[in-house]
Amino acid sequence: MPRIRLPLKRLHLELTSHCNFSCSYCPDGIMNRHRGFMDLDLARRTIDEVADDGIAEWIFCHLMGEPLLHPHLAEVVGHARHRGLQVCVTTNGSLLSPEIAGALSEQGLSRLVISLQHPQSEEFKNKEGRKGSYADYVVSVAGAAREILRNTGRTILHLSILTTPFRKVLFPENGVNTHSSTKELRREVAFWLNQILGEADPKHLHRFRTWGWTIHPISPRFLIEAKPAGDWAGPFRGNGETVPAKFGSCHGLTEQMGVLWNGSIVFCCADYEGKTSTSKIGEVRLLEFLRSRGAEEVADGFRRMRVVHPHCQTCRGGKTLATSVGHQLGSIVYFKLIRRLIDHEKRYDFS
């Protein structure tokens, strides 16, 4: 059986499972796992293992939760950069300020992703967990963005906007409200360009459409991404009964893996309940986990488009036979074709 090839592209480090938002496309509202904050020493130990054993190239400070809630985020970023790893922080932007953005950049942050995933002000006003007005949010995000671009560091600013061209098909029940037309999307891109740069150059706007996945460089350190929304919690909503997948693909353990706030090691960033965890940091090394027979069987299965683990079979399955088959086929198209065509990891790389 072939071994898992290292380094992986990234390890998702969940500094906290708490979030100050509750977005409709996210499983935060149905997650039953105990919530908490990762101890700083545990974060450092995990990062050290990643660096010492060549586990991954990037540390992504996000799995579930809002990383800016963690009181030692800047220290974690600094430690990872000191160990020679690239670091990405993904945030909903609500807690950003120019001061926080500057502090993260000074610690060597490689990329700051701001998810502008509920852009309409009326929807923002009704969002669970949010504080302040939409106008306050815009001021904070735009100010932080300008600080990143003004800073002499190498931090990439990355704005991410979700689209839903098939809203009624993909989210028939949970009311996800993102941009469903190219006109809406381009209006949103123009709005943020105006807020951050003072003007929206029309040459950038025509690159964005809801039919596809766009990662467009506005400048060498400023990217805007528009991508279709996905409901990765869909198979687990309601009573959880699904038609399990037998075939399909995933990048868990082939490109990425995760460590939850309590040290539990999981196969991928979508395992929000920690169902694939069999051990924790401190009980085994990450390298030992990846060299275990169970992990290698899962990774080898995905290479051969076979789904091995029961949790993965549920994740790739569906409520009906038709949706299960659709998800399985869709996963192969996405992971084996679309991601390779986009090759978005290289487009993020600035080293």
CSV table of C-alpha atoms in Angstrom, one decimal:
chain,number,residue,atom,x,y,z
A,1,MET,CA,0.0,0.0,0.0
A,2,PRO,CA,1.5,3.4,-1.0
A,3,ARG,CA,2.3,5.7,1.9
A,4,ILE,CA,0.7,9.2,2.2
A,5,ARG,CA,3.0,11.5,0.4
A,6,LEU,CA,4.5,14.3,2.5
A,7,PRO,CA,4.5,17.2,2.8
A,8,LEU,CA,0.8,17.8,2.6
A,9,LYS,CA,-0.2,21.2,1.3
A,10,ARG,CA,-1.7,22.3,4.5
A,11,LEU,CA,-2.7,21.5,8.1
A,12,HIS,CA,-5.8,23.1,9.5
A,13,LEU,CA,-5.1,24.2,13.0
A,14,GLU,CA,-8.4,24.9,14.9
A,15,LEU,CA,-7.4,27.5,17.5
A,16,THR,CA,-11.0,27.7,18.6
A,17,SER,CA,-14.3,26.2,17.8
A,18,HIS,CA,-16.2,29.2,19.0
A,19,CYS,CA,-17.6,31.7,16.4
A,20,ASN,CA,-19.3,35.0,16.8
A,21,PHE,CA,-21.4,34.3,13.6
A,22,SER,CA,-23.8,31.5,12.7
A,23,CYS,CA,-23.9,31.3,9.0
A,24,SER,CA,-26.6,29.2,7.2
A,25,TYR,CA,-24.1,27.2,5.0
A,26,CYS,CA,-21.9,26.4,8.0
A,27,PRO,CA,-22.5,23.4,10.5
A,28,ASP,CA,-21.8,25.7,13.5
A,29,GLY,CA,-25.5,25.7,14.4
A,30,ILE,CA,-25.7,21.9,14.4
A,31,MET,CA,-22.3,21.0,15.8
A,32,ASN,CA,-22.5,19.0,19.0
A,33,ARG,CA,-18.8,18.8,19.8
A,34,HIS,CA,-17.6,20.6,23.0
A,35,ARG,CA,-16.3,24.0,22.2
A,36,GLY,CA,-13.1,25.5,23.5
A,37,PHE,CA,-9.8,27.3,22.8
A,38,MET,CA,-6.5,25.6,21.9
A,39,ASP,CA,-3.8,26.1,24.6
A,40,LEU,CA,-0.9,28.1,23.3
A,41,ASP,CA,1.6,25.3,24.2
A,42,LEU,CA,-0.5,22.8,22.3
A,43,ALA,CA,-0.5,25.0,19.2
A,44,ARG,CA,3.3,25.5,19.4
A,45,ARG,CA,3.8,21.7,19.9
A,46,THR,CA,1.6,20.9,16.8
A,47,ILE,CA,3.5,23.5,14.7
A,48,ASP,CA,6.8,22.1,15.8
A,49,GLU,CA,5.8,18.6,14.8
A,50,VAL,CA,4.6,19.9,11.4
A,51,ALA,CA,8.0,21.6,10.9
A,52,ASP,CA,10.2,18.9,12.3
A,53,ASP,CA,8.6,16.0,10.4
A,54,GLY,CA,7.8,17.8,7.2
A,55,ILE,CA,4.1,17.2,7.6
A,56,ALA,CA,2.7,20.2,5.6
A,57,GLU,CA,3.8,23.4,3.9
A,58,TRP,CA,1.1,25.6,5.2
A,59,ILE,CA,-0.6,26.2,8.6
A,60,PHE,CA,-4.2,27.3,8.1
A,61,CYS,CA,-5.5,28.8,11.4
A,62,HIS,CA,-9.1,27.7,10.8
A,63,LEU,CA,-11.2,24.6,10.8
A,64,MET,CA,-14.3,25.6,12.7
A,65,GLY,CA,-14.6,28.8,14.7
A,66,GLU,CA,-13.4,32.4,14.3
A,67,PRO,CA,-9.6,32.5,14.8
A,68,LEU,CA,-9.5,36.2,15.7
A,69,LEU,CA,-11.3,35.2,19.0
A,70,HIS,CA,-8.2,33.4,20.1
A,71,PRO,CA,-6.1,35.7,22.4
A,72,HIS,CA,-2.8,34.4,21.2
A,73,LEU,CA,-3.4,34.3,17.4
A,74,ALA,CA,-0.5,36.6,16.6
A,75,GLU,CA,1.9,34.5,18.7
A,76,VAL,CA,0.8,31.4,16.9
A,77,VAL,CA,1.4,33.0,13.5
A,78,GLY,CA,4.8,34.2,14.6
A,79,HIS,CA,5.9,30.8,15.9
A,80,ALA,CA,4.8,29.1,12.7
A,81,ARG,CA,6.7,31.6,10.5
A,82,HIS,CA,9.8,31.2,12.8
A,83,ARG,CA,9.6,27.5,12.1
A,84,GLY,CA,9.7,28.2,8.3
A,85,LEU,CA,6.0,27.5,7.6
A,86,GLN,CA,3.6,29.6,5.5
A,87,VAL,CA,0.6,30.7,7.5
A,88,CYS,CA,-3.0,31.6,6.5
A,89,VAL,CA,-5.7,33.1,8.7
A,90,THR,CA,-9.3,33.0,7.5
A,91,THR,CA,-11.7,35.3,9.2
A,92,ASN,CA,-15.3,36.6,8.8
A,93,GLY,CA,-13.8,40.0,9.2
A,94,SER,CA,-16.0,41.2,12.0
A,95,LEU,CA,-13.2,41.5,14.6
A,96,LEU,CA,-10.7,43.0,12.3
A,97,SER,CA,-9.1,46.4,12.7
A,98,PRO,CA,-6.1,48.1,11.2
A,99,GLU,CA,-4.2,47.5,14.4
A,100,ILE,CA,-4.9,43.7,14.4
A,101,ALA,CA,-4.2,43.4,10.7
A,102,GLY,CA,-0.9,45.2,11.2
A,103,ALA,CA,0.1,43.0,14.2
A,104,LEU,CA,-0.6,39.9,12.2
A,105,SER,CA,1.4,41.2,9.2
A,106,GLU,CA,4.3,42.1,11.5
A,107,GLN,CA,4.4,38.5,12.7
A,108,GLY,CA,4.9,37.4,9.1
A,109,LEU,CA,1.4,36.3,8.2
A,110,SER,CA,1.5,34.9,4.7
A,111,ARG,CA,-2.1,35.3,3.7
A,112,LEU,CA,-5.2,36.9,5.3
A,113,VAL,CA,-8.5,35.6,3.9
A,114,ILE,CA,-11.5,37.7,4.6
A,115,SER,CA,-14.7,35.8,3.9
A,116,LEU,CA,-17.3,38.3,2.7
A,117,GLN,CA,-19.9,35.5,2.6
A,118,HIS,CA,-23.0,37.4,3.7
A,119,PRO,CA,-22.6,40.7,1.9
A,120,GLN,CA,-26.1,42.1,1.8
A,121,SER,CA,-26.6,44.6,4.6
A,122,GLU,CA,-30.2,43.5,5.3
A,123,GLU,CA,-29.1,39.9,5.8
A,124,PHE,CA,-26.1,41.1,7.9
A,125,LYS,CA,-28.4,43.0,10.2
A,126,ASN,CA,-30.3,39.8,11.0
A,127,LYS,CA,-27.2,37.6,11.3
A,128,GLU,CA,-27.0,35.6,14.5
A,129,GLY,CA,-24.1,36.5,16.7
A,130,ARG,CA,-23.0,39.7,14.9
A,131,LYS,CA,-22.4,42.9,16.7
A,132,GLY,CA,-22.5,46.4,15.2
A,133,SER,CA,-24.0,47.6,12.0
A,134,TYR,CA,-23.1,46.6,8.5
A,135,ALA,CA,-21.6,50.1,8.0
A,136,ASP,CA,-19.2,49.4,11.0
A,137,TYR,CA,-18.3,46.1,9.5
A,138,VAL,CA,-17.4,47.7,6.2
A,139,VAL,CA,-15.2,50.4,7.9
A,140,SER,CA,-13.4,47.7,9.9
A,141,VAL,CA,-12.7,45.4,7.0
A,142,ALA,CA,-11.7,48.1,4.6
A,143,GLY,CA,-9.4,49.7,7.1
A,144,ALA,CA,-7.7,46.4,7.9
A,145,ALA,CA,-7.4,45.7,4.2
A,146,ARG,CA,-5.7,49.0,3.5
A,147,GLU,CA,-3.3,48.4,6.4
A,148,ILE,CA,-2.3,45.0,4.9
A,149,LEU,CA,-1.6,46.6,1.5
A,150,ARG,CA,0.2,49.6,3.1
A,151,ASN,CA,2.4,47.4,5.3
A,152,THR,CA,5.8,46.7,4.0
A,153,GLY,CA,5.5,42.9,4.8
A,154,ARG,CA,4.6,40.2,2.3
A,155,THR,CA,1.1,39.4,3.6
A,156,ILE,CA,-1.3,38.6,0.8
A,157,LEU,CA,-4.8,40.1,1.1
A,158,HIS,CA,-7.5,37.7,-0.1
A,159,LEU,CA,-11.1,38.7,-0.2
A,160,SER,CA,-13.4,35.7,-0.7
A,161,ILE,CA,-17.0,36.0,-1.9
A,162,LEU,CA,-19.4,33.1,-2.1
A,163,THR,CA,-21.9,32.7,-5.0
A,164,THR,CA,-24.8,30.4,-5.5
A,165,PRO,CA,-25.8,30.1,-9.1
A,166,PHE,CA,-28.0,27.1,-8.2
A,167,ARG,CA,-29.4,28.3,-4.9
A,168,LYS,CA,-32.7,26.5,-5.0
A,169,VAL,CA,-31.0,23.2,-6.0
A,170,LEU,CA,-28.0,23.3,-3.7
A,171,PHE,CA,-29.8,24.9,-0.7
A,172,PRO,CA,-33.5,24.1,-1.0
A,173,GLU,CA,-34.1,24.2,2.8
A,174,ASN,CA,-31.7,26.3,4.8
A,175,GLY,CA,-32.2,29.7,3.1
A,176,VAL,CA,-28.6,30.4,2.1
A,177,ASN,CA,-28.5,33.9,0.5
A,178,THR,CA,-25.4,34.7,-1.5
A,179,HIS,CA,-25.0,36.2,-5.0
A,180,SER,CA,-26.8,34.2,-7.6
A,181,SER,CA,-26.2,36.5,-10.6
A,182,THR,CA,-23.1,37.8,-12.3
A,183,LYS,CA,-24.5,41.4,-12.0
A,184,GLU,CA,-24.9,41.1,-8.3
A,185,LEU,CA,-21.4,39.6,-7.9
A,186,ARG,CA,-19.7,42.4,-10.0
A,187,ARG,CA,-21.6,45.0,-8.0
A,188,GLU,CA,-20.2,43.5,-4.8
A,189,VAL,CA,-16.6,43.4,-6.2
A,190,ALA,CA,-16.9,47.0,-7.3
A,191,PHE,CA,-18.2,48.0,-3.8
A,192,TRP,CA,-15.2,46.5,-2.0
A,193,LEU,CA,-12.7,47.9,-4.5
A,194,ASN,CA,-14.2,51.3,-4.0
A,195,GLN,CA,-13.9,50.9,-0.2
A,196,ILE,CA,-10.4,49.7,-0.2
A,197,LEU,CA,-8.7,51.3,-3.2
A,198,GLY,CA,-10.9,54.3,-3.7
A,199,GLU,CA,-12.0,53.2,-7.2
A,200,ALA,CA,-13.0,50.1,-9.0
A,201,ASP,CA,-11.2,49.7,-12.3
A,202,PRO,CA,-13.7,48.2,-14.8
A,203,LYS,CA,-11.0,46.0,-16.3
A,204,HIS,CA,-11.2,43.8,-13.1
A,205,LEU,CA,-15.0,43.5,-12.9
A,206,HIS,CA,-15.5,41.6,-16.2
A,207,ARG,CA,-13.4,38.7,-14.8
A,208,PHE,CA,-16.0,37.8,-12.3
A,209,ARG,CA,-19.0,35.6,-12.9
A,210,THR,CA,-21.1,33.3,-10.8
A,211,TRP,CA,-20.6,30.4,-13.3
A,212,GLY,CA,-17.3,29.3,-12.1
A,213,TRP,CA,-14.5,29.8,-9.6
A,214,THR,CA,-12.5,33.0,-10.1
A,215,ILE,CA,-9.3,33.9,-8.3
A,216,HIS,CA,-8.3,37.3,-9.8
A,217,PRO,CA,-5.2,39.3,-8.8
A,218,ILE,CA,-6.0,43.0,-8.4
A,219,SER,CA,-2.4,43.7,-7.6
A,220,PRO,CA,0.6,41.5,-6.6
A,221,ARG,CA,-0.6,41.3,-3.0
A,222,PHE,CA,-4.3,41.6,-3.4
A,223,LEU,CA,-6.6,38.8,-4.6
A,224,ILE,CA,-10.4,38.6,-4.9
A,225,GLU,CA,-12.0,35.2,-5.1
A,226,ALA,CA,-15.5,34.3,-6.1
A,227,LYS,CA,-16.5,30.7,-5.7
A,228,PRO,CA,-19.6,28.6,-5.5
A,229,ALA,CA,-21.0,27.9,-2.0
A,230,GLY,CA,-21.1,24.4,-0.7
A,231,ASP,CA,-23.1,22.9,2.1
A,232,TRP,CA,-20.6,20.4,3.6
A,233,ALA,CA,-22.9,19.7,6.5
A,234,GLY,CA,-25.8,18.7,4.3
A,235,PRO,CA,-25.6,14.9,4.7
A,236,PHE,CA,-25.5,15.4,8.5
A,237,ARG,CA,-28.5,17.7,8.9
A,238,GLY,CA,-31.9,16.5,10.2
A,239,ASN,CA,-31.9,12.8,11.3
A,240,GLY,CA,-28.6,12.2,9.6
A,241,GLU,CA,-29.8,9.2,7.6
A,242,THR,CA,-28.0,9.0,4.3
A,243,VAL,CA,-27.4,6.6,1.4
A,244,PRO,CA,-23.6,6.1,2.0
A,245,ALA,CA,-21.1,6.6,-0.7
A,246,LYS,CA,-19.1,3.8,-2.1
A,247,PHE,CA,-17.0,5.8,-4.6
A,248,GLY,CA,-15.8,9.4,-4.8
A,249,SER,CA,-12.9,11.6,-4.1
A,250,CYS,CA,-11.6,14.0,-1.4
A,251,HIS,CA,-8.4,15.8,-0.6
A,252,GLY,CA,-8.4,14.7,3.0
A,253,LEU,CA,-5.0,13.0,3.9
A,254,THR,CA,-3.9,13.6,0.3
A,255,GLU,CA,-3.6,17.4,0.4
A,256,GLN,CA,-4.6,18.3,3.9
A,257,MET,CA,-5.6,17.3,7.4
A,258,GLY,CA,-6.7,19.0,10.7
A,259,VAL,CA,-6.1,19.3,14.4
A,260,LEU,CA,-9.0,20.4,16.6
A,261,TRP,CA,-8.7,22.8,19.5
A,262,ASN,CA,-8.3,19.9,22.0
A,263,GLY,CA,-5.5,18.2,20.0
A,264,SER,CA,-7.7,15.6,18.2
A,265,ILE,CA,-6.3,14.7,14.8
A,266,VAL,CA,-8.8,14.5,12.0
A,267,PHE,CA,-8.6,13.5,8.3
A,268,CYS,CA,-9.8,16.8,6.8
A,269,CYS,CA,-11.1,20.3,7.4
A,270,ALA,CA,-14.7,19.2,6.9
A,271,ASP,CA,-14.8,16.9,9.9
A,272,TYR,CA,-16.4,19.4,12.2
A,273,GLU,CA,-17.5,16.8,14.8
A,274,GLY,CA,-14.1,15.0,15.0
A,275,LYS,CA,-15.6,11.7,13.8
A,276,THR,CA,-12.4,10.6,12.1
A,277,SER,CA,-10.2,11.2,15.1
A,278,THR,CA,-8.6,8.2,16.9
A,279,SER,CA,-5.8,10.0,18.8
A,280,LYS,CA,-4.6,13.4,19.9
A,281,ILE,CA,-1.4,15.4,19.8
A,282,GLY,CA,0.7,14.2,22.7
A,283,GLU,CA,-0.6,10.6,22.4
A,284,VAL,CA,1.0,10.1,19.0
A,285,ARG,CA,3.0,12.2,16.7
A,286,LEU,CA,1.3,13.5,13.5
A,287,LEU,CA,3.7,11.4,11.5
A,288,GLU,CA,2.7,8.3,13.4
A,289,PHE,CA,-0.9,9.0,12.7
A,290,LEU,CA,-0.3,9.5,9.0
A,291,ARG,CA,1.7,6.3,8.9
A,292,SER,CA,-1.0,4.2,10.5
A,293,ARG,CA,-2.7,1.6,8.5
A,294,GLY,CA,-6.1,3.2,8.9
A,295,ALA,CA,-5.0,6.6,7.6
A,296,GLU,CA,-3.1,5.1,4.6
A,297,GLU,CA,-6.1,3.0,3.7
A,298,VAL,CA,-8.3,6.1,3.6
A,299,ALA,CA,-5.8,8.1,1.5
A,300,ASP,CA,-5.2,5.1,-0.9
A,301,GLY,CA,-9.0,4.7,-1.3
A,302,PHE,CA,-9.4,8.4,-2.4
A,303,ARG,CA,-6.6,7.9,-4.9
A,304,ARG,CA,-8.5,5.0,-6.4
A,305,MET,CA,-11.8,6.9,-6.0
A,306,ARG,CA,-13.1,4.6,-3.3
A,307,VAL,CA,-14.6,5.8,0.0
A,308,VAL,CA,-13.4,3.7,2.9
A,309,HIS,CA,-14.1,5.3,6.2
A,310,PRO,CA,-17.8,5.2,7.5
A,311,HIS,CA,-17.8,9.0,8.2
A,312,CYS,CA,-16.4,9.7,4.8
A,313,GLN,CA,-19.1,7.5,3.3
A,314,THR,CA,-21.7,9.6,5.0
A,315,CYS,CA,-20.0,12.9,4.0
A,316,ARG,CA,-19.9,11.9,0.4
A,317,GLY,CA,-23.4,10.4,0.5
A,318,GLY,CA,-26.8,11.9,0.3
A,319,LYS,CA,-30.4,11.8,1.6
A,320,THR,CA,-31.6,9.8,-1.4
A,321,LEU,CA,-29.9,7.5,-3.9
A,322,ALA,CA,-30.0,10.1,-6.5
A,323,THR,CA,-28.4,12.8,-4.4
A,324,SER,CA,-25.8,10.3,-3.1
A,325,VAL,CA,-24.8,9.3,-6.6
A,326,GLY,CA,-24.7,13.0,-7.6
A,327,HIS,CA,-22.5,13.9,-4.7
A,328,GLN,CA,-20.1,11.0,-5.5
A,329,LEU,CA,-19.8,11.9,-9.1
A,330,GLY,CA,-19.5,15.5,-8.3
A,331,SER,CA,-16.7,14.9,-5.9
A,332,ILE,CA,-14.7,13.1,-8.6
A,333,VAL,CA,-15.3,16.0,-11.1
A,334,TYR,CA,-14.4,18.6,-8.5
A,335,PHE,CA,-11.3,17.0,-7.0
A,336,LYS,CA,-9.9,15.2,-10.0
A,337,LEU,CA,-10.7,17.7,-12.7
A,338,ILE,CA,-11.8,21.2,-11.6
A,339,ARG,CA,-9.2,21.7,-8.8
A,340,ARG,CA,-6.4,20.6,-11.2
A,341,LEU,CA,-7.6,22.9,-13.9
A,342,ILE,CA,-7.8,25.9,-11.5
A,343,ASP,CA,-4.6,24.8,-9.6
A,344,HIS,CA,-5.6,27.4,-7.1
A,345,GLU,CA,-2.9,26.4,-4.6
A,346,LYS,CA,-0.2,27.6,-7.0
A,347,ARG,CA,-2.0,30.8,-7.6
A,348,TYR,CA,-1.9,31.5,-3.9
A,349,ASP,CA,1.8,30.8,-3.8
A,350,PHE,CA,3.9,33.9,-3.7
A,351,SER,CA,7.1,32.5,-2.2
